[in-house]
Coordinates of C-alpha atoms and ligand atoms in Angstrom, one line a residue:
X1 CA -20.4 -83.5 -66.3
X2 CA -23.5 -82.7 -68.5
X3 CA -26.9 -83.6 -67.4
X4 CA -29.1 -85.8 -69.0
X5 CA -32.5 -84.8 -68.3
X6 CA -34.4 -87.2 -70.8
X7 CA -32.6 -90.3 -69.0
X8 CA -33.7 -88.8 -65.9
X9 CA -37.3 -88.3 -66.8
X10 CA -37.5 -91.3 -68.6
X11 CA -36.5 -93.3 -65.7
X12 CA -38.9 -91.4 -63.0
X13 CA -41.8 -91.5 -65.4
X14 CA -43.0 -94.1 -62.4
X15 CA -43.7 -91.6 -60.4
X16 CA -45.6 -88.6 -59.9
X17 CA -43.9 -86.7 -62.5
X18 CA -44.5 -83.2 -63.7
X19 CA -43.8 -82.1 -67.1
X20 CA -46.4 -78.9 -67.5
X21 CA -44.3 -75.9 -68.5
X22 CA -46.4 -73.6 -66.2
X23 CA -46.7 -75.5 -63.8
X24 CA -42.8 -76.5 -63.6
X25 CA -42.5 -72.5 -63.9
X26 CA -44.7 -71.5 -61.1
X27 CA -42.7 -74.6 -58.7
X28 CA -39.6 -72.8 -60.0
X29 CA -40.2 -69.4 -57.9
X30 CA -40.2 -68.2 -54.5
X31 CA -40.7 -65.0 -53.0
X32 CA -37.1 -63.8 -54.5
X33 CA -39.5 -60.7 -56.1
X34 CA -39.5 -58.9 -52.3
X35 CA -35.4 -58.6 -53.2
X36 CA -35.2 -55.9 -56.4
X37 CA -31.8 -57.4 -56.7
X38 CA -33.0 -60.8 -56.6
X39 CA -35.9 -60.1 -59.2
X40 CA -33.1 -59.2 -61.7
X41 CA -30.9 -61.6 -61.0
X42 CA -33.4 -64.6 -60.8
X43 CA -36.8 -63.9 -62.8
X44 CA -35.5 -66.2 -65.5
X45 CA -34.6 -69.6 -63.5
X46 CA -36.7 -72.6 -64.5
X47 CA -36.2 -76.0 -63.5
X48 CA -36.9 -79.0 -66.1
X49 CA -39.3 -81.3 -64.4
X50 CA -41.3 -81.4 -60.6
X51 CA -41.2 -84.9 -59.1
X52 CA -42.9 -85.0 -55.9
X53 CA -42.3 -88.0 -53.7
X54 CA -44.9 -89.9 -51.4
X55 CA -42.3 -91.6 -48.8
X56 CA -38.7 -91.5 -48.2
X57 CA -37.7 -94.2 -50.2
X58 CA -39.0 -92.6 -53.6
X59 CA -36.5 -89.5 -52.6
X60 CA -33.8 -92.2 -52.3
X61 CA -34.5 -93.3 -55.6
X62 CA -35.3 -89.5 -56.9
X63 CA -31.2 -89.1 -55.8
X64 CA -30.2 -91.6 -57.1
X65 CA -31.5 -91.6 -60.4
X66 CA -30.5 -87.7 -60.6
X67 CA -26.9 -88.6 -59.5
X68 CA -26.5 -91.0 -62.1
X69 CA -27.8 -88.7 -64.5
X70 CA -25.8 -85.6 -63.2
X71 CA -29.1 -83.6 -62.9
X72 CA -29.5 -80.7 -60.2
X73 CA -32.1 -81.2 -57.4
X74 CA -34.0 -78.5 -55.7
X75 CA -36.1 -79.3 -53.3
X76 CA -39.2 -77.1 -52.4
X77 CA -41.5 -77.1 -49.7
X78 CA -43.9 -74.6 -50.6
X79 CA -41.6 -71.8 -51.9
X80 CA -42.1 -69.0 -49.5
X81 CA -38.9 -68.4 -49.5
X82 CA -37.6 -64.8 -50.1
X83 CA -34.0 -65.4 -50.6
X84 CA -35.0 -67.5 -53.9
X85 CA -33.5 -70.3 -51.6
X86 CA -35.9 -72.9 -53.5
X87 CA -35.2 -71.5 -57.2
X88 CA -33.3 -73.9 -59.5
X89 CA -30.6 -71.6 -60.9
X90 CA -29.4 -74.6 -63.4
X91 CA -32.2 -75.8 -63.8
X92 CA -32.6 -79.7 -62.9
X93 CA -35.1 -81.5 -60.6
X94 CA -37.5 -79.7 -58.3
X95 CA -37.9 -82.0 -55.8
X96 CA -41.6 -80.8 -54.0
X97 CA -42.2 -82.5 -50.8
X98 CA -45.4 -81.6 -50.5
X99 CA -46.8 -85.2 -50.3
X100 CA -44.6 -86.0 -47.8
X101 CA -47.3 -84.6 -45.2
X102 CA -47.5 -87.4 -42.0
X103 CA -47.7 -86.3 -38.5
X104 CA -46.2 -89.4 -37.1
X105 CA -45.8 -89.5 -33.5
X106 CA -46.6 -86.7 -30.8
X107 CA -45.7 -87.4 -27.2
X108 CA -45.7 -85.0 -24.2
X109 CA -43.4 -81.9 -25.5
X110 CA -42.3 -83.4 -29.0
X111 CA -43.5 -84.1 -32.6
X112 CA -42.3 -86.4 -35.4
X113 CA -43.4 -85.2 -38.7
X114 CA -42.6 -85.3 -42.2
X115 CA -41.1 -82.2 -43.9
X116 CA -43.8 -81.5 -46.3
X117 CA -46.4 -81.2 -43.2
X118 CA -47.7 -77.6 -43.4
X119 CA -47.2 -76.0 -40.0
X120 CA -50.8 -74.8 -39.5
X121 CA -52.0 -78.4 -39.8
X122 CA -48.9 -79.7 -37.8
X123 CA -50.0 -77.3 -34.9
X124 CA -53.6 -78.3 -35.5
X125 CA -52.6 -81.9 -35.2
X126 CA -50.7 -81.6 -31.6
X127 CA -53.2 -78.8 -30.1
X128 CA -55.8 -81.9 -31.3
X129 CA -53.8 -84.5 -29.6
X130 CA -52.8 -83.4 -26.2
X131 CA -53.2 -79.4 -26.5
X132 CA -49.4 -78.8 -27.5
X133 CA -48.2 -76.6 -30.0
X134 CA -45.4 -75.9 -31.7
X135 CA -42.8 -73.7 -29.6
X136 CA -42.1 -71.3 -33.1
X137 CA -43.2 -70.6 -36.7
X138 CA -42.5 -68.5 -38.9
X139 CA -45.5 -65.8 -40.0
X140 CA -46.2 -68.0 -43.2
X141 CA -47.6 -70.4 -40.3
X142 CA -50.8 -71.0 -43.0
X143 CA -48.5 -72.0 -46.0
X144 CA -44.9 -73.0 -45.5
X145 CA -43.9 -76.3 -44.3
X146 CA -41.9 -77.9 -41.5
X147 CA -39.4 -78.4 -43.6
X148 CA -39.1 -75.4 -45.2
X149 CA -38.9 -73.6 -42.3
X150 CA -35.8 -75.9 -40.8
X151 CA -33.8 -76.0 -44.4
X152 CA -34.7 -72.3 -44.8
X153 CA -36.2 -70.1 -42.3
X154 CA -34.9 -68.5 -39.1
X155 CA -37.3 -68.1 -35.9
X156 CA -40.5 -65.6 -36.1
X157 CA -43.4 -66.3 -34.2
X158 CA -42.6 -67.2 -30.7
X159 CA -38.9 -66.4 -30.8
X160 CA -39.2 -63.7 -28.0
X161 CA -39.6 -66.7 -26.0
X162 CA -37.6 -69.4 -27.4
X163 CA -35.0 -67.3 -29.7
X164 CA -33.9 -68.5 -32.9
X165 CA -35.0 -72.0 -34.7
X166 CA -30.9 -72.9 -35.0
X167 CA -30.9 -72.3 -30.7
X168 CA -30.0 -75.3 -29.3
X169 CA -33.1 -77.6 -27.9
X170 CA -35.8 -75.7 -30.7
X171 CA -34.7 -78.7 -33.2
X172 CA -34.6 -82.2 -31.8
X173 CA -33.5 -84.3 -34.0
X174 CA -33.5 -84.7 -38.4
X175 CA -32.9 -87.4 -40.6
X176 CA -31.2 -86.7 -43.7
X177 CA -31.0 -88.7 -47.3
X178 CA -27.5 -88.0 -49.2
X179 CA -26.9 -87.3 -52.7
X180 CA -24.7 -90.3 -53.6
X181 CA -24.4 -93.0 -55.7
X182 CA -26.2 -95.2 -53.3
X183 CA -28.2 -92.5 -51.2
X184 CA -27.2 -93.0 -47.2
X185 CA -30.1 -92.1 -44.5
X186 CA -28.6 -90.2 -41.6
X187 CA -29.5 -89.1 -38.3
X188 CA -28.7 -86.0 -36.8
X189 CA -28.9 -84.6 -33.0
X190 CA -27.0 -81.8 -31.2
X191 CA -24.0 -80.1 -33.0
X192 CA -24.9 -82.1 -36.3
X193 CA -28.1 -80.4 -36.5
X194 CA -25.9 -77.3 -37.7
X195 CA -24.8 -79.2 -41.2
X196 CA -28.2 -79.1 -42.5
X197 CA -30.5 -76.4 -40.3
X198 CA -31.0 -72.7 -42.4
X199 CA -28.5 -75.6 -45.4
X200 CA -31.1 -74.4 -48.0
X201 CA -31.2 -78.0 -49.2
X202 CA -27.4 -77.8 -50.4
X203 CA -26.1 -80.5 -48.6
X204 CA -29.0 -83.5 -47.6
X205 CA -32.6 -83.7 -48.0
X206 CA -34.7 -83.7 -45.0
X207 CA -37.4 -86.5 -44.6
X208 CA -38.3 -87.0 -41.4
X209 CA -37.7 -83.9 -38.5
X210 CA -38.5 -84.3 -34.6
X211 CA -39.3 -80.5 -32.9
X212 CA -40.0 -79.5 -29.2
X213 CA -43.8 -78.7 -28.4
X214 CA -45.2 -75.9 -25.8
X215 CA -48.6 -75.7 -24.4
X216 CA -50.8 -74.7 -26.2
X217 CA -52.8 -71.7 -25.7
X218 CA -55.7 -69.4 -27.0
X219 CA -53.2 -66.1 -27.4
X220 CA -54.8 -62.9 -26.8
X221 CA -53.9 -60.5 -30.1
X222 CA -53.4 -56.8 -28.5
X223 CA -52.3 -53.5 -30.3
X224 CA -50.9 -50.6 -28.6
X225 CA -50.2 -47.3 -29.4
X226 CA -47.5 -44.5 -28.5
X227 CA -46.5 -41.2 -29.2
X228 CA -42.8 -41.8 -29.8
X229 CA -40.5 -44.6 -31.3
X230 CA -38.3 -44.8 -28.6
X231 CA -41.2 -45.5 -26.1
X232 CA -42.9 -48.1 -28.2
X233 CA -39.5 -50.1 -28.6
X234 CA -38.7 -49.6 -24.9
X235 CA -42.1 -50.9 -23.9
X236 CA -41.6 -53.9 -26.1
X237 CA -38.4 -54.5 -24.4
X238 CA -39.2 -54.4 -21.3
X239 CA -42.4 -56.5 -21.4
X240 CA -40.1 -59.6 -22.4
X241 CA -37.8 -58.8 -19.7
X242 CA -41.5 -59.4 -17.8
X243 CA -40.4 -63.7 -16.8
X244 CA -43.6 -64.0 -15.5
X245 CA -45.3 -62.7 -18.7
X246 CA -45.8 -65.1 -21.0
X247 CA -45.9 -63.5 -24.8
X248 CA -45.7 -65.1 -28.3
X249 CA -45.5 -62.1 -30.1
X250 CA -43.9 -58.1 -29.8
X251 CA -43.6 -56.4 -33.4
X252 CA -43.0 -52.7 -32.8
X253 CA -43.9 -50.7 -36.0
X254 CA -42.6 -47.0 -36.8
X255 CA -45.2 -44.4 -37.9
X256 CA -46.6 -43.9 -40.5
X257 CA -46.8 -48.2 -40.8
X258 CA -49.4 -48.7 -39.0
X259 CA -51.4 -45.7 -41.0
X260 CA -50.1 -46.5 -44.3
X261 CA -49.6 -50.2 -44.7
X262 CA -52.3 -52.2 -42.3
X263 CA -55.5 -51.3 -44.1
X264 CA -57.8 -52.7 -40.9
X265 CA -55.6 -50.5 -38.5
X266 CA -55.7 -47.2 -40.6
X267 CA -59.2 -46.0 -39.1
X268 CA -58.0 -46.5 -35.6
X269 CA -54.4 -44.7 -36.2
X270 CA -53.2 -41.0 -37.4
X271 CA -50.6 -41.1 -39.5
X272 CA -47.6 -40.4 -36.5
X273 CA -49.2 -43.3 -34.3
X274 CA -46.5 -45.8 -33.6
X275 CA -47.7 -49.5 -33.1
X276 CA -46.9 -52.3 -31.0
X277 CA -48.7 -55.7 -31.8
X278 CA -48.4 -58.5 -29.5
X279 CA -49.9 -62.0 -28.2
X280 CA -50.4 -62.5 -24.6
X281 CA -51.6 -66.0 -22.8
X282 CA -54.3 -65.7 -21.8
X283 CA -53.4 -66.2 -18.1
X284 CA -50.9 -63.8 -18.1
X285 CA -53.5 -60.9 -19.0
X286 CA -54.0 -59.9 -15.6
X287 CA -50.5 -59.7 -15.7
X288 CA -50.1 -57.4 -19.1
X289 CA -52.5 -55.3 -18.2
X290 CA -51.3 -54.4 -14.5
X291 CA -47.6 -53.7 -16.4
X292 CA -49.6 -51.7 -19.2
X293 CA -51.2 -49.6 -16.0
X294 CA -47.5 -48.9 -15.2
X295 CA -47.0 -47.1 -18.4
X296 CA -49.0 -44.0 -18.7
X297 CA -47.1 -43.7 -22.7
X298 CA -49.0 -47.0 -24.0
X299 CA -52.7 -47.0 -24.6
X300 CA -54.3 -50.0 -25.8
X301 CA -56.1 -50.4 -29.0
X302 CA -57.4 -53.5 -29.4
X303 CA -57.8 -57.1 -27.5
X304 CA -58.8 -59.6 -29.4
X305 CA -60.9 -61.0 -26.3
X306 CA -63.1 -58.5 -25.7
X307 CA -66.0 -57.2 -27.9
X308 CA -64.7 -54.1 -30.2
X309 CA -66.0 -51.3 -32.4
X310 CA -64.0 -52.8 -34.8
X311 CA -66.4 -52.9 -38.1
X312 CA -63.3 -55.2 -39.7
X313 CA -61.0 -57.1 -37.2
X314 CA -57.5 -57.1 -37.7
X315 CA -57.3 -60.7 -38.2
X316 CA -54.7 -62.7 -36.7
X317 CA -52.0 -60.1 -34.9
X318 CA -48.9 -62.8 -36.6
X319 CA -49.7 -61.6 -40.0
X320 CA -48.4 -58.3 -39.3
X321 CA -45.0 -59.2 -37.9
X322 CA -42.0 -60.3 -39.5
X323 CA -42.2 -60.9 -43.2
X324 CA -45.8 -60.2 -43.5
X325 CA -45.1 -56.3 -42.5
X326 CA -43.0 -56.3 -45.7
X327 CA -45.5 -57.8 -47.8
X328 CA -48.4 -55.3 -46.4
X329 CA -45.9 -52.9 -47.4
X330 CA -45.1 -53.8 -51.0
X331 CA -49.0 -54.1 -51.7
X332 CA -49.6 -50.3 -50.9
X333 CA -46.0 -49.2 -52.0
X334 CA -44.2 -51.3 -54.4
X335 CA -41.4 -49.6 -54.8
X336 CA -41.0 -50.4 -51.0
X337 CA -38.3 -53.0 -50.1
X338 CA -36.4 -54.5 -47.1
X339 CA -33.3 -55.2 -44.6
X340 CA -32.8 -57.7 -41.9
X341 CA -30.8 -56.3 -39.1
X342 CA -29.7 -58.0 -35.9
X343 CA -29.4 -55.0 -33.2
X344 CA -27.8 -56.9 -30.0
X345 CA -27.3 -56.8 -26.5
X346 CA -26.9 -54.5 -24.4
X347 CA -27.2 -51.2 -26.9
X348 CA -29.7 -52.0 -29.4
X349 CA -31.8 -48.6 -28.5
X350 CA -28.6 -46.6 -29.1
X351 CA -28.3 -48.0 -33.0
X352 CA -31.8 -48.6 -34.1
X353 CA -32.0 -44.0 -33.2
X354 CA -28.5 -43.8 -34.6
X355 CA -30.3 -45.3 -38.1
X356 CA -33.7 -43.7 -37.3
X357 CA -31.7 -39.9 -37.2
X358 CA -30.0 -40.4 -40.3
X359 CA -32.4 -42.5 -42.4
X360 CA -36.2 -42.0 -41.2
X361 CA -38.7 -41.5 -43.2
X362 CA -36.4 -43.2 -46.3
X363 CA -36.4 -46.3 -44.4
X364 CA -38.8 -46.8 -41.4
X365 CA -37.8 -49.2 -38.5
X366 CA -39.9 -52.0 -37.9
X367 CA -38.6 -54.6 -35.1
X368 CA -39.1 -58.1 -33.6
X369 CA -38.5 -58.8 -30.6
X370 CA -36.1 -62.1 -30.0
X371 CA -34.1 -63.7 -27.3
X372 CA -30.4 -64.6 -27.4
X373 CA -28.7 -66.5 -24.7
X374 CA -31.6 -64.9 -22.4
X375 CA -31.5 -61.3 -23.2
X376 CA -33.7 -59.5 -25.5
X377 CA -32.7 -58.3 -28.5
X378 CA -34.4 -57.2 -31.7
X379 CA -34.3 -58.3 -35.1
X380 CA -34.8 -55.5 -37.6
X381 CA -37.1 -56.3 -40.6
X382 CA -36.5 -52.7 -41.7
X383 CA -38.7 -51.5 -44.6
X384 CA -36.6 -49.3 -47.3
X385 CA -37.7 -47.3 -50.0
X386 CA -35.9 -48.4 -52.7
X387 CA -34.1 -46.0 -55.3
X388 CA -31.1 -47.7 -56.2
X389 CA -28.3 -50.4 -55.7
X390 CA -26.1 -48.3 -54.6
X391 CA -28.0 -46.4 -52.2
X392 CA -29.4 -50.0 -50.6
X393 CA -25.7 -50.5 -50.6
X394 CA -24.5 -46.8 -49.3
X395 CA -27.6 -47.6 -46.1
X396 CA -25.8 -51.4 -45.8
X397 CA -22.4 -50.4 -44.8
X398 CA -24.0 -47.6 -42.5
X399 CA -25.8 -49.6 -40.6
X400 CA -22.4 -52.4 -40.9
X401 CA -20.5 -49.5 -39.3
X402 CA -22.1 -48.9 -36.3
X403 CA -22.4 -52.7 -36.1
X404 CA -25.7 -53.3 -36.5
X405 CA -25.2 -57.0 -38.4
X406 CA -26.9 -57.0 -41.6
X407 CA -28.3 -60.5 -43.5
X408 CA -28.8 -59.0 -46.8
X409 CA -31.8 -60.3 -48.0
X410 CA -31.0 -59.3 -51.1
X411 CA -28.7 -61.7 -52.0
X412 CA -29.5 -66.0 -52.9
X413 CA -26.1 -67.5 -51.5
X414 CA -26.7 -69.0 -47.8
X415 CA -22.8 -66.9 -46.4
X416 CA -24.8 -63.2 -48.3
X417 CA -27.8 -64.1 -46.6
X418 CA -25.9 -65.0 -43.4
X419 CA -23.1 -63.5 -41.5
X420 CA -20.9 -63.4 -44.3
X421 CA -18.8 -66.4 -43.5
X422 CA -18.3 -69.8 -44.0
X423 CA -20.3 -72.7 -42.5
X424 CA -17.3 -75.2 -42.3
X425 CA -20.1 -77.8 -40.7
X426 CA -22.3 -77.0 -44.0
X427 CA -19.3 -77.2 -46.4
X428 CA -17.7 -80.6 -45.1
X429 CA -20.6 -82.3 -44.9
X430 CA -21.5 -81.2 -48.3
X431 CA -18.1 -82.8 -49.8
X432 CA -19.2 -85.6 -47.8
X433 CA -23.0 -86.2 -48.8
X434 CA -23.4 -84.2 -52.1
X435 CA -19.7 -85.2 -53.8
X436 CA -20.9 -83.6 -57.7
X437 CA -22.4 -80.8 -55.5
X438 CA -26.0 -81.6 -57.2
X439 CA -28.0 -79.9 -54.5
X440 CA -29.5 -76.4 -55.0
X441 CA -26.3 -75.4 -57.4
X442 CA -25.2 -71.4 -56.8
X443 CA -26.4 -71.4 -52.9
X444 CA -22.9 -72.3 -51.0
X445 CA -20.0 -69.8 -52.5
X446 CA -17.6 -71.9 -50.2
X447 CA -18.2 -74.7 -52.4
X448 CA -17.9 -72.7 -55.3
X449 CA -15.3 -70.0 -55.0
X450 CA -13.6 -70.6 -51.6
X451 CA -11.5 -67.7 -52.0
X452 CA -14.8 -65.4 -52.7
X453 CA -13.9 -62.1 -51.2
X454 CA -17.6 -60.9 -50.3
X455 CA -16.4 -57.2 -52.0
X456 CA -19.6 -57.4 -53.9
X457 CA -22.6 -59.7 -55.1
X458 CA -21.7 -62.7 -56.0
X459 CA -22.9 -64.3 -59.3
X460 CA -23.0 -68.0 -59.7
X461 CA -21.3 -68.7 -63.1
X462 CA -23.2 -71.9 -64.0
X463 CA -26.7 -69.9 -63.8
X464 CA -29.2 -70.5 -66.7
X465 CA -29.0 -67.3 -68.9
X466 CA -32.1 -65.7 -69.8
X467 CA -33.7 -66.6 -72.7
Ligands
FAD501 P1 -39.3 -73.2 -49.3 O1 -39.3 -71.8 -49.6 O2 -39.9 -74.1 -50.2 O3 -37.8 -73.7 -49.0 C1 -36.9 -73.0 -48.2 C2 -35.5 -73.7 -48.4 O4 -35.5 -74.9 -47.8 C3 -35.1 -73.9 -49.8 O5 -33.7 -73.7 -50.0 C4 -35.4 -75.4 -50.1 O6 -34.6 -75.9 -51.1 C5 -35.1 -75.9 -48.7 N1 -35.9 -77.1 -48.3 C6 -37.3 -77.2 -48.3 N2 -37.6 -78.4 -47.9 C7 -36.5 -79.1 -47.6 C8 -36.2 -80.5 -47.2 N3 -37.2 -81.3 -46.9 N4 -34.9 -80.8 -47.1 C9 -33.9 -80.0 -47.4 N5 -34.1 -78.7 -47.9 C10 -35.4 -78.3 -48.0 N6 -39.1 -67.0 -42.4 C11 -38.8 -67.1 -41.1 O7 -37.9 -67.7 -40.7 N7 -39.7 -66.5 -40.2 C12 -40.7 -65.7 -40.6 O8 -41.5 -65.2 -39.7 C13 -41.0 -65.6 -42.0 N8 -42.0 -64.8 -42.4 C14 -42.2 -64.7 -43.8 C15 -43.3 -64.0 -44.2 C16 -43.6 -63.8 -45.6 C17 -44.7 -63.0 -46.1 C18 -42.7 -64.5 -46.5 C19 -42.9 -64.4 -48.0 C20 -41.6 -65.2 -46.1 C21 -41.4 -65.4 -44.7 N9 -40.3 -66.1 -44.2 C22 -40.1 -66.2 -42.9 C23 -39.5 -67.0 -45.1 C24 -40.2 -68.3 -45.4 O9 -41.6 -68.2 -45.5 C25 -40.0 -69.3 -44.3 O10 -38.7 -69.5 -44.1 C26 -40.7 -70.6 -44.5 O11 -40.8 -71.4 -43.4 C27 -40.2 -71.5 -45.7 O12 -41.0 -72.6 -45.8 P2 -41.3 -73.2 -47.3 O13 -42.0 -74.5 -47.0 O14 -42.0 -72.2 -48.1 O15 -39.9 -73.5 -47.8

């Protein structure tokens, strides 16, 4: 089965088709670079032309054409990615959706929207319409799409309310284009949202997604500060356990972080100040702030609603939580990369001082706050000083063996990045919609090499070799 690219060009030329080099490089990349595995492994990739469809029915005939042709599609939202999720390791089609934009419909607590919509301007559309927002986003709220975020992403902001994006009720409903002969539209609700939620584009392409809506409100940014780990994490905790506490945000950050990394924060913090950042409604202040009175450990830094003798505000309290922690990180430290741990119910304190004892200050704890089936838990976006493979390895199994669940961001197959196991929804449905297995080649093992063992990284054969 060889691709013919020139056929496939040749009969897209219609459309808006993009044959720049650099520009076809730059829409080949993702955020892979945060991974020093990934940046090894990937740098390389290059896909052979961009097409970027305007409706629904140019993607249909964007499949079809590439099925016909046996050429690979990728599809990209905006490629912040940092799994290299959107990175064509054959090479192929790069399908961007970024013209696919609409806000189509918004009625009381829901949104129809097309996946290219950027999730800033998809909130600033419902907030506009009827003061609704959406219920979660993930920290790249000013960049990444809708789409993106469903085909790739996992919860951030707003999942210490709602938990994580895949919970059921935070996606409504999708519709799905196959990669056939004759390209089928589908619609998905309930369990068949799992084929192609966190799918990475392997098996369907998004075109049209339906999501749950909040109120929306005016969130208060807040930092505060503690003398210990243990007491920031606790606080953290516990103010979620607060139901009548409405927050959007709790990022707990181990010294020095908050120091080192968060250049607005630094005048206001010594180097052992341990930081909690969070968002608060704005009618549940009074609230906060008589639990915060409970705690004589916590002292409060900042509020974004009051005047401050802040020469240089923090800017918006999101941007330092998940991902973008990482990213303030790398900018200070490059040699500085990451983990994502889940630590669960009920003895998440227990493991994250298990790992602080034997790791801190090589790798320095900095968690999210989530819920799961109602109780709190914490997501670890620990930041790592990197030295080598093997010793990201040697802290991997550690933290496996206490069982602290690991998603290795290291890795670009959806079962590394994941719990390690097969997605039989994902799989069947790909031998279903995606028979030559044309979408986002290398990303499913289990379509690959069902009997992959998991013993080490896994390679895809077919990848492009450098240069
Ligand atoms: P892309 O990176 O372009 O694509 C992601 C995946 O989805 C790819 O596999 C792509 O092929 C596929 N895809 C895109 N559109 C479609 C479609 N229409 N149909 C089918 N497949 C499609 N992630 C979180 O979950 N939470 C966070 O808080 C978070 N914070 C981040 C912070 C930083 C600084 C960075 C660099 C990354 C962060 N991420 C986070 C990862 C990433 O930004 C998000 O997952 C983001 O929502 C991806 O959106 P995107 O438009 O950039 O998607």
């Amino acid at each position: 089965m060889t691709a013919d690219i020139a056929a496939a060009k040749a009969a897209l030329a219609y459309l808006d088709l993009d044959e720049n080099p650099i520009s076809i490089r730059a829409k080949s990349r993702d955020f892979f670079w945060y991974s020093p595995a990934l940046k090894d492994a990937l740098d390389h990739v290059v896909g052979d032309f961009v097409v970027t469809p305007r409706n629904e029915a140019e993607v249909i005939e964007i499949l079809r054409v590439c099925y016909a042709h046996n050429v690979p599609v990728t599809t990209r939202g905006a490629g912040t990615g940092n799994y290299g999720q959107a990175m064509p390791l054959s090479g192929g089609c790069i399908l961007h959706m970024k013209a696919m934009d609409n806000v189509k419909e918004i009625h009381p607590g829901r949104v129809i929207a097309e996946p290219g919509c950027i999730l800033k301007d998809l909130d600033a559309a419902t907030k506009a319409h009827s003061g609704q927002e959406l219920r979660m986003m993930s920290s790249t709220y000013a960049t990444a799409t809708i789409g993106g975020f469903i085909a790739g992403g996992s919860g951030g902001i707003g999942s210490c309310k709602w938990g994580a994006l895949r919970d059921l009720g935070n996606i409504i409903r999708l519709r799905v284009v196959t990669m056939e002969e004759e390209p089928r539209i589908l619609e998905f609700t309930g369990e068949e949202l799992a084929r192609v939620s966190h799918a990475y584009g392997t098996n369907g392409i998004i075109t049209e997604i339906e999501m749950p809506l909040a109120p929306a409100y005016d969130w208060t940014d807040l930092f505060v500060t503690f003398d210990t780990f243990p007491a920031a994490a606790q606080f953290a905790a516990d103010l979620a356990e607060q139901d009548g506490i409405l927050i959007k945000v709790a990022s707990v950050f181990e010294a020095p972080v908050a120091h080192d990394y968060f250049l607005r924060v630094k005048p206001h913090v010594t180097p052992e100040t341990h930081l909690v950042a969070l968002a608060v409604a704005p009618h549940s202040m009074d609230g906060f702030l008589t639990f915060l009175g409970r705690r004589p450990e916590a002292s409060l830094l900042y509020r974004s609603d009051q005047e401050n003798d802040w020469k240089r505000g923090p800017g918006p309290i999101f941007e330092y939580g998940w991902n973008h922690t990482t990213l303030r990180a790398l900018k200070v430290d490059p040699s500085i990369t990451y983990l994502q741990v889940r630590y669960g119910f009920p003895d998440y304190m227990e493991k994250i001082e298990t790992i602080r004892k034997e790791f801190s200050p090589e790798i320095l704890q900095h968690l999210e706050v989530m819920r799961e089936s109602g109780k709190v838990i914490f997501a670890g976006l620990t930041m790592v000083k990197f030295t080598t493979q093997e010793r990201l390895d040697e802290i991997i199994r550690r933290h496996e063996e206490i069982g602290a669940l690991i998603f290795n961001p290291h890795r670009y197959t959806l079962e590394e990045g994941g719990r390690q196991t097969v997605d039989d929804r994902q799989l069947r449905f790909k031998q279903e919609a995606d028979p030559k297995g044309l979408l986002n080649p290398g990303k499913m093992i289990s379509w690959d090499d069902p009997d992959w063992t998991f013993d080490g990284m896994y390679s895809y054969p077919k990848i492009q070799s450098p240069a």
